[in-house]
Amino acid sequence: MSKKTSVQTGKSLLSKGLSLSFLTLCSRILGLVREMTKAKFLGTSALGDAFGIAFQVPNFCRRLFAENSVSVAFIPTFKKYLVAQEAEAGEAAGQSESGGARAETQEFINATLTLVTFLTAALVSLGMVFTPLILRIFFPEESGEALGESIVLTRIMFPYLVVISVAALFQGILNGHKLFSPSGFTPVLFNAIVISLTYLLAPRMANPARAMAVGVIAGGSVQAAFQLPFVFRCGWKLSFTSLRKAFSNPGTRTVLRLVGPTMIGMAAYQLNDIVSSALATRAGEGVYSSIQYSLRLQELILGICAVTVSTLILPDLTGFAQKKEWDSFCSMLTFAVRIISLIAIPITFFSLILKESIITLVFKRGRFDAASIRMTEEVFSFHIAGLLFIAVNRVVAPAFYAQQDTKSPTVAGLINFAVNMILAFSLSLRFGGAGIALALTVASLVNMVFLFVFLRRNPVIDVGVVVRPSLLYMARLAVMSLAASLPVYLLRDRLLALFAGRGRIFSHGIPLCLAALLFGGLGFVMLLVTKDEILSSVMRKVRRRSRG
């Protein structure tokens, strides 16, 4: 590849990465609005717990089967078919496109569609029959009303697994053709539909939770339907084939063979959520809901920083690994960890000081009352304390994928699961939801440590070059964040008292903005005085663009 082509490819990847990151950010924001809608209608009530658990059951299956199958198995297999098709087209230039390779690719798509539809429909049918037994995992014996409503909600939403699995297949086809925006936009549509239908149907149904459940089914269906025209535009037809052909197709057999081992690591990650949810519902009414609201705030921040950074660095890390340019590899990884630290550490300090105002501003209305705020605040304190560890994990993981090493992150995930389960069980008995959140934070720290330990196994990578300067940089940021936090902490109550009694938006929104300006301004000055490398780099780029 020429230098010019390489630069063009890099710019293309950067452009697509930024576009996908922007769509991810929009999805996270709308996801937060969806949680705000849930907070308004359901709060931290037993009905809120019932909906959360009911949605988690099909969502668990989606993450375990659909997402895992597409990313690990379908896309690599599909790409091989496309490469073979391109090779055949090159050998038979000028002939019709309907060659043998294209026909085989079409058969593979049809077989996969048949297999996905059949397996998910069978799983949904069994799941709906055994829903009462499945939900006994989450609810104690005395949860009669909550359990009964959760059974109804689960049966409404279980078919979501079928439509979202088909949507995931369409996403795999489009991504194989390097089309990312249509699939990246579908979560935005999903959240918008759930929010809209909840407001529209809540007054007309037995309770608001059922309105949200209908929104989930409608949103999942639109996710599949929206991508369909783009699949057709790529030149593919969609039809079912016999089950015998579906199971015997070489491509689908390859997919099944590839997806099996990786499901172990994915299952461990998902079991974290299941066991934590079961412990939360047994810790008291509303505990599960408060954990979900807290996690949504954390995920919004992660969507802004970790997803964006990890998306953009993976192509570069992969290129450095293939060329065995390990010094550049380590420099890129160190720079990514520093960027994450520069975002996560100050946000952690600021959020701990003003957590009550943040939660009140975002969620307080309808059934989300003062008791809900206190419950969510307790959980959020421990969740936000682990923000840095989770963010670093999401940035370091691409370093393994760039080397085509999926085993190490899987093992780290299994260790994370074991630590989280042991701590969550022991801490939830005494501290309830706060104990479960603390367990996740400690497990994330352990996971981060093991990722760096596993990265050290590569003899050509000097992990010390990454870890030592990163730890020093984190310590410096922590000291500066603490210094910037002190004035905010001292002025917090005065700011809140100054705007008290003027409605939720003004009473908490204006103090939050003023506190953020003070905190950010002090932090900026300290970074400027210490000649921070990242800030200096950003300012140089801004100056060059302003001159250009």
Coordinates of C-alpha atoms in Angstrom, one line a residue:
M1 CA 0.0 0.0 0.0
S2 CA 1.4 3.4 -1.0
K3 CA 1.8 6.2 1.6
K4 CA -0.9 8.2 -0.1
T5 CA -3.4 5.3 0.1
S6 CA -2.5 4.7 3.7
V7 CA -3.2 8.3 4.6
Q8 CA -6.5 8.2 2.7
T9 CA -7.4 5.0 4.6
G10 CA -6.5 6.6 7.9
K11 CA -8.7 9.6 7.2
S12 CA -11.6 7.4 6.1
L13 CA -11.3 5.3 9.3
L14 CA -11.2 8.5 11.4
S15 CA -14.2 10.0 9.6
K16 CA -16.2 6.8 10.1
G17 CA -15.1 6.5 13.7
L18 CA -16.1 10.0 14.4
S19 CA -19.5 9.5 12.7
L20 CA -20.1 6.3 14.6
S21 CA -19.0 7.9 17.9
F22 CA -21.4 10.8 17.3
L23 CA -24.3 8.4 16.7
T24 CA -23.3 6.4 19.8
L25 CA -23.3 9.6 21.8
C26 CA -26.8 10.5 20.5
S27 CA -28.0 7.0 21.4
R28 CA -26.6 7.3 24.9
I29 CA -28.3 10.7 25.4
L30 CA -31.6 9.3 24.2
G31 CA -31.0 6.3 26.4
L32 CA -30.7 8.7 29.3
V33 CA -34.0 10.4 28.2
R34 CA -35.6 6.9 28.1
E35 CA -34.4 6.3 31.7
M36 CA -35.8 9.7 32.6
T37 CA -39.1 8.7 31.1
K38 CA -39.0 5.5 33.1
A39 CA -38.2 7.4 36.2
K40 CA -41.2 9.7 35.7
F41 CA -43.7 6.9 35.2
L42 CA -42.2 4.1 37.4
G43 CA -39.7 5.7 39.8
T44 CA -38.0 3.2 42.2
S45 CA -41.3 1.3 42.7
A46 CA -41.9 -2.4 42.5
L47 CA -43.4 -1.8 39.1
G48 CA -40.1 -0.2 38.0
D49 CA -38.2 -3.3 39.3
A50 CA -40.7 -5.6 37.4
F51 CA -40.1 -3.8 34.1
G52 CA -36.3 -3.7 34.5
I53 CA -36.1 -7.4 35.2
A54 CA -38.6 -8.2 32.4
F55 CA -36.6 -6.3 29.9
Q56 CA -33.3 -7.8 31.1
V57 CA -34.4 -11.4 30.2
P58 CA -34.6 -11.0 26.4
N59 CA -31.8 -8.4 26.5
F60 CA -29.6 -11.0 28.1
C61 CA -30.3 -13.4 25.2
R62 CA -29.7 -10.6 22.7
R63 CA -26.3 -9.7 24.1
L64 CA -25.3 -13.4 24.4
F65 CA -26.4 -14.6 21.0
A66 CA -27.1 -11.8 18.5
E67 CA -24.3 -9.3 19.2
N68 CA -21.7 -12.0 19.9
S69 CA -22.6 -13.9 16.8
V70 CA -22.4 -10.9 14.5
S71 CA -19.2 -9.4 15.7
V72 CA -17.2 -12.6 16.3
A73 CA -18.5 -15.0 13.8
F74 CA -20.8 -13.6 11.1
I75 CA -18.8 -10.6 9.9
P76 CA -15.5 -12.4 9.5
T77 CA -17.2 -15.3 7.6
F78 CA -19.2 -12.9 5.5
K79 CA -16.0 -11.0 4.6
K80 CA -14.4 -14.2 3.4
Y81 CA -17.3 -14.7 1.0
L82 CA -17.0 -11.1 -0.2
V83 CA -13.3 -11.5 -0.8
A84 CA -13.9 -14.7 -2.8
Q85 CA -16.6 -12.9 -4.8
E86 CA -14.2 -10.0 -5.6
A87 CA -11.5 -12.4 -6.6
E88 CA -13.9 -14.2 -9.0
A89 CA -15.0 -10.9 -10.4
G90 CA -11.4 -9.9 -11.1
E91 CA -10.7 -13.1 -12.9
A92 CA -13.8 -12.9 -15.0
A93 CA -13.9 -9.1 -15.7
G94 CA -16.7 -8.1 -18.1
Q95 CA -18.8 -11.2 -17.3
S96 CA -22.1 -11.2 -15.4
E97 CA -21.9 -10.7 -11.6
S98 CA -24.0 -13.7 -11.0
G99 CA -21.0 -16.0 -10.6
G100 CA -20.6 -19.0 -8.3
A101 CA -19.1 -17.0 -5.5
R102 CA -21.9 -14.5 -5.4
A103 CA -24.5 -17.3 -5.5
E104 CA -22.7 -19.0 -2.6
T105 CA -22.7 -15.7 -0.6
Q106 CA -26.5 -15.3 -1.3
E107 CA -27.1 -18.9 0.0
F108 CA -25.0 -18.1 3.1
I109 CA -27.1 -15.0 3.8
N110 CA -30.4 -17.0 3.3
A111 CA -29.2 -19.9 5.5
T112 CA -28.1 -17.5 8.3
L113 CA -31.4 -15.6 8.2
T114 CA -33.3 -18.9 8.4
L115 CA -31.1 -20.2 11.2
V116 CA -31.3 -16.9 13.2
T117 CA -35.1 -16.7 12.8
F118 CA -35.7 -20.4 13.7
L119 CA -33.4 -20.5 16.7
T120 CA -34.6 -17.3 18.2
A121 CA -38.2 -18.1 17.6
A122 CA -37.7 -21.5 19.3
L123 CA -36.0 -19.8 22.2
V124 CA -38.7 -17.2 22.6
S125 CA -41.4 -19.9 22.5
L126 CA -39.7 -21.9 25.3
G127 CA -38.9 -18.7 27.2
M128 CA -42.5 -17.6 27.2
V129 CA -43.7 -20.9 28.5
F130 CA -41.1 -21.0 31.3
T131 CA -41.2 -17.3 32.1
P132 CA -42.5 -17.9 35.7
L133 CA -39.7 -20.3 36.5
I134 CA -37.0 -18.0 34.9
L135 CA -38.2 -15.0 37.0
R136 CA -38.1 -16.9 40.2
I137 CA -34.3 -16.4 39.9
F138 CA -34.8 -12.7 40.5
F139 CA -37.8 -12.4 42.8
P140 CA -38.1 -13.7 46.4
E141 CA -41.2 -15.8 47.3
E142 CA -43.0 -12.8 48.9
S143 CA -42.9 -10.7 45.6
G144 CA -46.3 -11.8 44.5
E145 CA -47.5 -8.6 42.7
A146 CA -44.1 -7.6 41.3
L147 CA -43.5 -11.1 40.1
G148 CA -46.9 -11.4 38.4
E149 CA -46.5 -8.1 36.6
S150 CA -43.0 -9.0 35.5
I151 CA -44.3 -12.3 34.0
V152 CA -46.8 -10.3 31.9
L153 CA -44.1 -7.8 30.8
T154 CA -41.6 -10.5 30.0
R155 CA -44.0 -12.2 27.7
I156 CA -44.8 -9.0 26.0
M157 CA -41.1 -8.2 25.3
F158 CA -39.7 -11.7 24.7
P159 CA -40.3 -11.5 20.9
Y160 CA -38.0 -8.5 20.9
L161 CA -35.2 -11.1 20.8
V162 CA -36.4 -12.3 17.3
V163 CA -36.6 -8.9 15.7
I164 CA -33.4 -7.5 17.2
S165 CA -31.5 -10.7 16.2
V166 CA -32.6 -10.2 12.6
A167 CA -31.6 -6.5 13.0
A168 CA -28.1 -7.7 14.2
L169 CA -27.8 -9.9 11.1
F170 CA -28.6 -6.9 8.8
Q171 CA -26.0 -4.9 10.7
G172 CA -23.5 -7.6 10.0
I173 CA -24.2 -7.5 6.3
L174 CA -23.9 -3.7 6.2
N175 CA -20.7 -3.6 8.3
G176 CA -19.2 -6.2 6.0
H177 CA -19.8 -3.6 3.2
K178 CA -18.3 -0.9 5.4
L179 CA -21.6 0.8 5.9
F180 CA -21.8 1.8 9.6
S181 CA -24.1 4.8 9.9
P182 CA -27.5 3.0 9.2
S183 CA -26.8 0.5 12.0
G184 CA -25.4 3.2 14.3
F185 CA -28.6 5.2 13.8
T186 CA -31.0 2.4 14.8
P187 CA -30.5 2.7 18.6
V188 CA -31.4 6.3 18.3
L189 CA -34.7 5.3 16.6
F190 CA -35.2 2.6 19.2
N191 CA -35.0 5.0 22.1
A192 CA -37.1 7.6 20.4
I193 CA -39.9 5.1 19.8
V194 CA -39.8 3.7 23.3
I195 CA -40.0 7.3 24.8
S196 CA -42.8 8.4 22.4
L197 CA -45.0 5.3 22.8
T198 CA -44.6 5.4 26.6
Y199 CA -46.1 8.9 26.7
L200 CA -48.7 8.0 24.1
L201 CA -49.9 4.7 25.5
A202 CA -49.4 5.1 29.3
P203 CA -52.9 6.6 29.8
R204 CA -54.5 3.9 27.7
M205 CA -53.0 0.8 29.2
A206 CA -53.2 -1.0 32.5
N207 CA -50.0 0.6 33.7
P208 CA -47.1 2.7 32.2
A209 CA -44.7 -0.4 32.3
R210 CA -46.8 -2.2 29.7
A211 CA -46.7 0.9 27.5
M212 CA -42.9 0.9 27.7
A213 CA -43.0 -2.8 26.9
V214 CA -45.0 -2.2 23.7
G215 CA -42.5 0.5 22.8
V216 CA -39.6 -2.0 23.1
I217 CA -41.2 -4.4 20.7
A218 CA -42.0 -1.5 18.2
G219 CA -38.5 -0.1 18.6
G220 CA -36.9 -3.4 17.9
S221 CA -39.0 -4.0 14.8
V222 CA -38.1 -0.5 13.4
Q223 CA -34.4 -1.3 14.0
A224 CA -34.7 -4.2 11.7
A225 CA -37.0 -2.5 9.1
F226 CA -34.8 0.6 8.9
Q227 CA -31.7 -1.4 7.8
L228 CA -33.6 -3.5 5.2
P229 CA -33.5 -1.0 2.3
F230 CA -29.7 -0.6 2.8
V231 CA -29.3 -4.4 2.6
F232 CA -31.3 -4.4 -0.7
R233 CA -29.1 -1.5 -1.9
C234 CA -26.1 -3.7 -1.4
G235 CA -27.6 -6.1 -3.9
W236 CA -28.8 -8.9 -1.6
K237 CA -32.1 -10.6 -1.6
L238 CA -33.6 -12.1 1.6
S239 CA -35.5 -15.3 1.7
F240 CA -35.8 -18.4 3.8
T241 CA -34.4 -21.8 3.0
S242 CA -35.0 -25.3 4.5
L243 CA -33.6 -26.1 7.9
R244 CA -31.5 -28.9 6.5
K245 CA -29.8 -26.5 4.1
A246 CA -29.5 -23.9 6.8
F247 CA -27.6 -26.2 9.2
S248 CA -25.5 -27.8 6.5
N249 CA -24.4 -24.6 4.8
P250 CA -20.6 -24.4 5.2
G251 CA -20.8 -20.7 6.1
T252 CA -23.4 -21.2 8.9
R253 CA -21.4 -24.2 10.2
T254 CA -18.3 -21.9 10.4
V255 CA -20.3 -19.3 12.3
L256 CA -21.6 -21.8 14.8
R257 CA -18.0 -23.1 15.3
L258 CA -16.6 -19.7 15.8
V259 CA -19.3 -18.4 18.1
G260 CA -19.2 -21.3 20.6
P261 CA -16.0 -20.6 22.5
T262 CA -16.5 -16.9 22.8
M263 CA -19.9 -17.3 24.3
I264 CA -18.2 -18.5 27.5
G265 CA -16.6 -15.1 28.1
M266 CA -19.8 -13.3 27.1
A267 CA -21.9 -15.5 29.3
A268 CA -19.7 -14.7 32.3
Y269 CA -20.1 -11.0 31.6
Q270 CA -23.9 -11.3 31.3
L271 CA -24.1 -13.5 34.4
N272 CA -22.6 -10.6 36.3
D273 CA -25.8 -8.6 35.5
I274 CA -28.1 -11.5 36.2
V275 CA -26.7 -12.3 39.7
S276 CA -26.4 -8.7 40.6
S277 CA -30.0 -8.1 39.6
A278 CA -31.1 -11.1 41.6
L279 CA -29.3 -9.8 44.6
A280 CA -30.7 -6.3 44.1
T281 CA -34.3 -7.4 43.9
R282 CA -33.8 -9.3 47.2
A283 CA -32.1 -6.3 48.8
G284 CA -35.4 -4.3 48.9
E285 CA -38.0 -2.6 46.7
G286 CA -36.5 -0.1 44.3
V287 CA -32.9 -1.2 44.8
Y288 CA -32.7 -2.7 41.3
S289 CA -34.3 0.4 39.7
S290 CA -31.9 2.7 41.5
I291 CA -28.9 0.7 40.2
Q292 CA -30.2 0.9 36.7
Y293 CA -30.6 4.7 36.9
S294 CA -27.1 5.1 38.3
L295 CA -25.6 2.9 35.6
R296 CA -27.4 4.9 32.9
L297 CA -25.6 8.1 34.1
Q298 CA -22.3 6.2 34.1
E299 CA -22.9 4.8 30.7
L300 CA -23.6 8.2 29.3
I301 CA -20.2 9.4 30.4
L302 CA -18.5 6.2 29.1
G303 CA -20.3 6.7 25.8
I304 CA -18.8 10.2 25.5
C305 CA -15.2 9.3 26.2
A306 CA -14.4 5.5 26.3
V307 CA -16.4 4.4 23.2
T308 CA -15.1 7.3 21.2
V309 CA -11.5 6.8 22.1
S310 CA -11.6 3.0 21.7
T311 CA -13.3 3.3 18.3
L312 CA -10.7 5.6 17.0
I313 CA -7.5 3.9 18.3
L314 CA -8.3 0.3 17.2
P315 CA -7.5 0.8 13.5
D316 CA -4.1 2.5 14.4
L317 CA -3.3 -0.2 17.0
T318 CA -4.1 -2.9 14.5
G319 CA -1.8 -1.3 11.9
F320 CA 1.1 -0.9 14.4
A321 CA 0.7 -4.6 15.5
Q322 CA 0.7 -5.9 12.0
K323 CA 3.8 -3.9 11.1
K324 CA 5.3 -4.8 14.5
E325 CA 5.9 -1.2 15.3
W326 CA 5.6 -1.8 19.1
D327 CA 7.0 1.6 20.2
S328 CA 4.3 3.4 18.3
F329 CA 1.8 0.8 19.6
C330 CA 2.8 1.6 23.2
S331 CA 2.8 5.4 22.6
M332 CA -0.7 5.2 21.1
L333 CA -2.0 3.1 24.0
T334 CA -0.4 5.5 26.6
F335 CA -1.9 8.5 24.9
A336 CA -5.3 6.9 24.9
V337 CA -5.1 6.0 28.6
R338 CA -4.1 9.6 29.4
I339 CA -7.0 11.0 27.4
I340 CA -9.4 8.7 29.3
S341 CA -7.9 9.8 32.6
L342 CA -8.1 13.5 31.7
I343 CA -11.9 13.0 31.2
A344 CA -12.8 10.4 33.8
I345 CA -10.9 11.6 36.9
P346 CA -12.2 15.2 37.0
I347 CA -15.7 14.0 36.2
T348 CA -15.5 11.6 39.1
F349 CA -14.5 14.3 41.6
F350 CA -17.2 16.7 40.3
S351 CA -19.9 14.1 40.3
L352 CA -19.2 13.0 43.9
I353 CA -19.6 16.6 45.1
L354 CA -22.8 17.4 43.2
K355 CA -24.3 13.9 42.8
E356 CA -27.6 14.9 44.5
S357 CA -28.1 17.9 42.1
I358 CA -27.2 15.7 39.1
I359 CA -29.7 13.0 40.0
T360 CA -32.4 15.5 40.9
L361 CA -32.0 17.5 37.7
V362 CA -32.0 14.4 35.5
F363 CA -34.6 12.2 37.1
K364 CA -36.8 14.0 39.7
R365 CA -40.4 14.1 38.5
G366 CA -43.5 12.0 38.6
R367 CA -42.9 8.9 40.8
F368 CA -39.2 9.6 41.2
D369 CA -39.4 11.3 44.6
A370 CA -37.0 12.3 47.4
A371 CA -36.7 8.7 48.6
S372 CA -35.7 7.6 45.0
I373 CA -33.1 10.4 44.9
R374 CA -31.5 9.2 48.2
M375 CA -31.5 5.5 47.1
T376 CA -30.0 6.3 43.7
E377 CA -27.4 8.7 45.2
E378 CA -26.1 6.0 47.5
V379 CA -25.5 3.7 44.5
F380 CA -24.2 6.4 42.2
S381 CA -21.4 7.3 44.7
F382 CA -19.8 3.8 44.3
H383 CA -20.6 3.5 40.6
I384 CA -18.9 6.8 39.7
A385 CA -15.9 5.9 41.8
G386 CA -15.2 3.0 39.3
L387 CA -15.6 5.2 36.2
L388 CA -11.9 5.4 35.5
F389 CA -11.3 1.6 35.8
I390 CA -14.2 0.7 33.4
A391 CA -13.1 3.4 30.9
V392 CA -9.5 2.2 30.9
N393 CA -10.7 -1.4 30.5
R394 CA -12.6 -0.4 27.3
V395 CA -9.5 1.3 25.9
V396 CA -7.0 -1.4 26.8
A397 CA -9.2 -4.2 25.4
P398 CA -8.6 -3.0 21.7
A399 CA -4.8 -3.6 22.4
F400 CA -5.6 -7.3 22.5
Y401 CA -8.0 -7.3 19.6
A402 CA -5.4 -5.5 17.5
Q403 CA -3.1 -8.6 18.1
Q404 CA -6.0 -10.9 17.4
D405 CA -6.0 -12.1 21.0
T406 CA -9.5 -12.6 22.3
K407 CA -8.5 -15.2 24.9
S408 CA -6.9 -12.7 27.4
P409 CA -9.9 -10.3 27.7
T410 CA -12.1 -13.4 28.1
V411 CA -10.0 -14.7 31.0
A412 CA -9.9 -11.2 32.5
G413 CA -13.7 -11.1 32.2
L414 CA -14.1 -14.5 34.0
I415 CA -11.9 -13.2 36.9
N416 CA -14.0 -10.0 36.9
F417 CA -17.1 -12.1 37.2
A418 CA -15.8 -14.2 40.1
V419 CA -14.6 -11.2 42.1
N420 CA -17.9 -9.3 41.4
M421 CA -20.1 -12.2 42.5
I422 CA -18.2 -12.9 45.7
L423 CA -18.2 -9.2 46.7
A424 CA -21.7 -8.5 45.6
F425 CA -23.1 -11.4 47.6
S426 CA -21.2 -10.5 50.8
L427 CA -21.6 -6.7 50.5
S428 CA -25.3 -6.6 49.5
L429 CA -26.3 -8.4 52.7
R430 CA -25.1 -5.4 54.7
F431 CA -25.1 -2.4 52.4
G432 CA -27.8 -3.3 49.9
G433 CA -27.5 -1.6 46.5
A434 CA -24.5 0.4 47.5
G435 CA -22.7 -2.9 48.2
I436 CA -23.5 -4.2 44.8
A437 CA -22.2 -1.0 43.2
L438 CA -19.0 -1.2 45.2
A439 CA -18.5 -4.8 44.1
L440 CA -18.7 -3.7 40.5
T441 CA -16.1 -1.0 41.1
V442 CA -13.6 -3.3 42.8
A443 CA -14.1 -6.0 40.2
S444 CA -13.5 -3.4 37.4
L445 CA -10.2 -2.4 39.1
V446 CA -9.2 -6.1 39.3
N447 CA -10.1 -6.5 35.6
M448 CA -7.9 -3.5 34.7
V449 CA -4.9 -4.9 36.6
F450 CA -5.2 -8.3 34.9
L451 CA -5.5 -6.8 31.5
F452 CA -2.1 -5.1 32.0
V453 CA -0.7 -8.3 33.4
F454 CA -1.8 -10.2 30.3
L455 CA -0.5 -7.5 28.0
R456 CA 2.9 -7.9 29.6
R457 CA 3.0 -11.5 28.3
N458 CA 3.9 -10.1 24.9
P459 CA 7.7 -10.0 25.1
V460 CA 7.9 -7.1 22.5
I461 CA 5.6 -4.8 24.4
D462 CA 7.1 -2.9 27.3
V463 CA 4.1 -2.5 29.6
G464 CA 6.1 -0.4 32.0
V465 CA 6.3 2.3 29.3
V466 CA 2.5 2.5 29.4
V467 CA 1.8 1.9 33.1
R468 CA 4.4 4.1 34.8
P469 CA 3.8 7.4 33.1
S470 CA 0.0 6.7 33.1
L471 CA -0.1 6.2 36.9
L472 CA 2.0 9.4 37.4
Y473 CA -0.4 11.3 35.1
M474 CA -3.4 9.9 37.0
A475 CA -2.0 10.9 40.3
R476 CA -1.3 14.4 39.1
L477 CA -4.8 14.7 37.7
A478 CA -6.2 13.5 41.0
V479 CA -4.4 16.2 43.0
M480 CA -5.5 18.9 40.5
S481 CA -9.1 17.7 40.6
L482 CA -9.1 17.7 44.4
A483 CA -7.7 21.3 44.4
A484 CA -10.4 22.3 41.9
S485 CA -13.1 20.5 43.9
L486 CA -12.5 22.4 47.2
P487 CA -13.9 25.8 46.1
V488 CA -16.9 24.0 44.5
Y489 CA -17.5 22.1 47.7
L490 CA -17.4 25.2 49.8
L491 CA -19.7 27.2 47.5
R492 CA -22.1 24.3 46.7
D493 CA -24.7 24.9 49.5
R494 CA -24.6 28.7 48.9
L495 CA -25.3 28.3 45.2
L496 CA -28.1 25.9 45.9
A497 CA -29.6 28.2 48.5
L498 CA -29.4 31.2 46.1
F499 CA -31.5 29.5 43.4
A500 CA -33.7 27.4 45.7
G501 CA -37.5 27.3 45.1
R502 CA -37.4 28.2 41.4
G503 CA -38.3 24.8 40.0
R504 CA -36.1 21.8 39.3
I505 CA -34.4 23.1 36.2
F506 CA -33.3 26.4 37.8
S507 CA -32.8 25.2 41.3
H508 CA -30.3 22.6 40.3
G509 CA -29.5 23.3 36.7
I510 CA -28.0 26.8 37.2
P511 CA -25.9 25.8 40.3
L512 CA -24.6 22.8 38.3
C513 CA -23.6 25.0 35.4
L514 CA -21.9 27.6 37.6
A515 CA -20.1 24.9 39.6
A516 CA -19.0 23.2 36.3
L517 CA -17.6 26.6 35.0
L518 CA -15.7 27.2 38.2
F519 CA -14.4 23.6 38.4
G520 CA -13.5 23.5 34.7
G521 CA -11.9 26.9 34.7
L522 CA -9.6 26.1 37.7
G523 CA -8.7 22.8 36.1
F524 CA -7.9 24.5 32.8
V525 CA -5.6 27.0 34.5
M526 CA -3.8 24.2 36.4
L527 CA -3.3 22.2 33.2
L528 CA -2.0 25.3 31.4
V529 CA 0.4 26.1 34.2
T530 CA 1.8 22.5 34.3
K531 CA 2.0 22.5 30.5
D532 CA -0.1 19.4 30.1
E533 CA 0.8 17.5 27.0
I534 CA -2.7 16.8 25.8
L535 CA -4.0 20.3 26.4
S536 CA -0.9 21.7 24.6
S537 CA -1.5 19.4 21.6
V538 CA -5.2 20.4 21.4
M539 CA -4.3 24.1 21.5
R540 CA -1.7 23.7 18.8
K541 CA -4.3 22.1 16.5
V542 CA -6.8 24.9 17.3
R543 CA -4.2 27.5 16.4
R544 CA -3.3 25.8 13.1
R545 CA -7.0 25.6 12.1
S546 CA -7.6 29.2 13.0
R547 CA -4.7 30.3 10.9
G548 CA -5.7 28.1 8.0

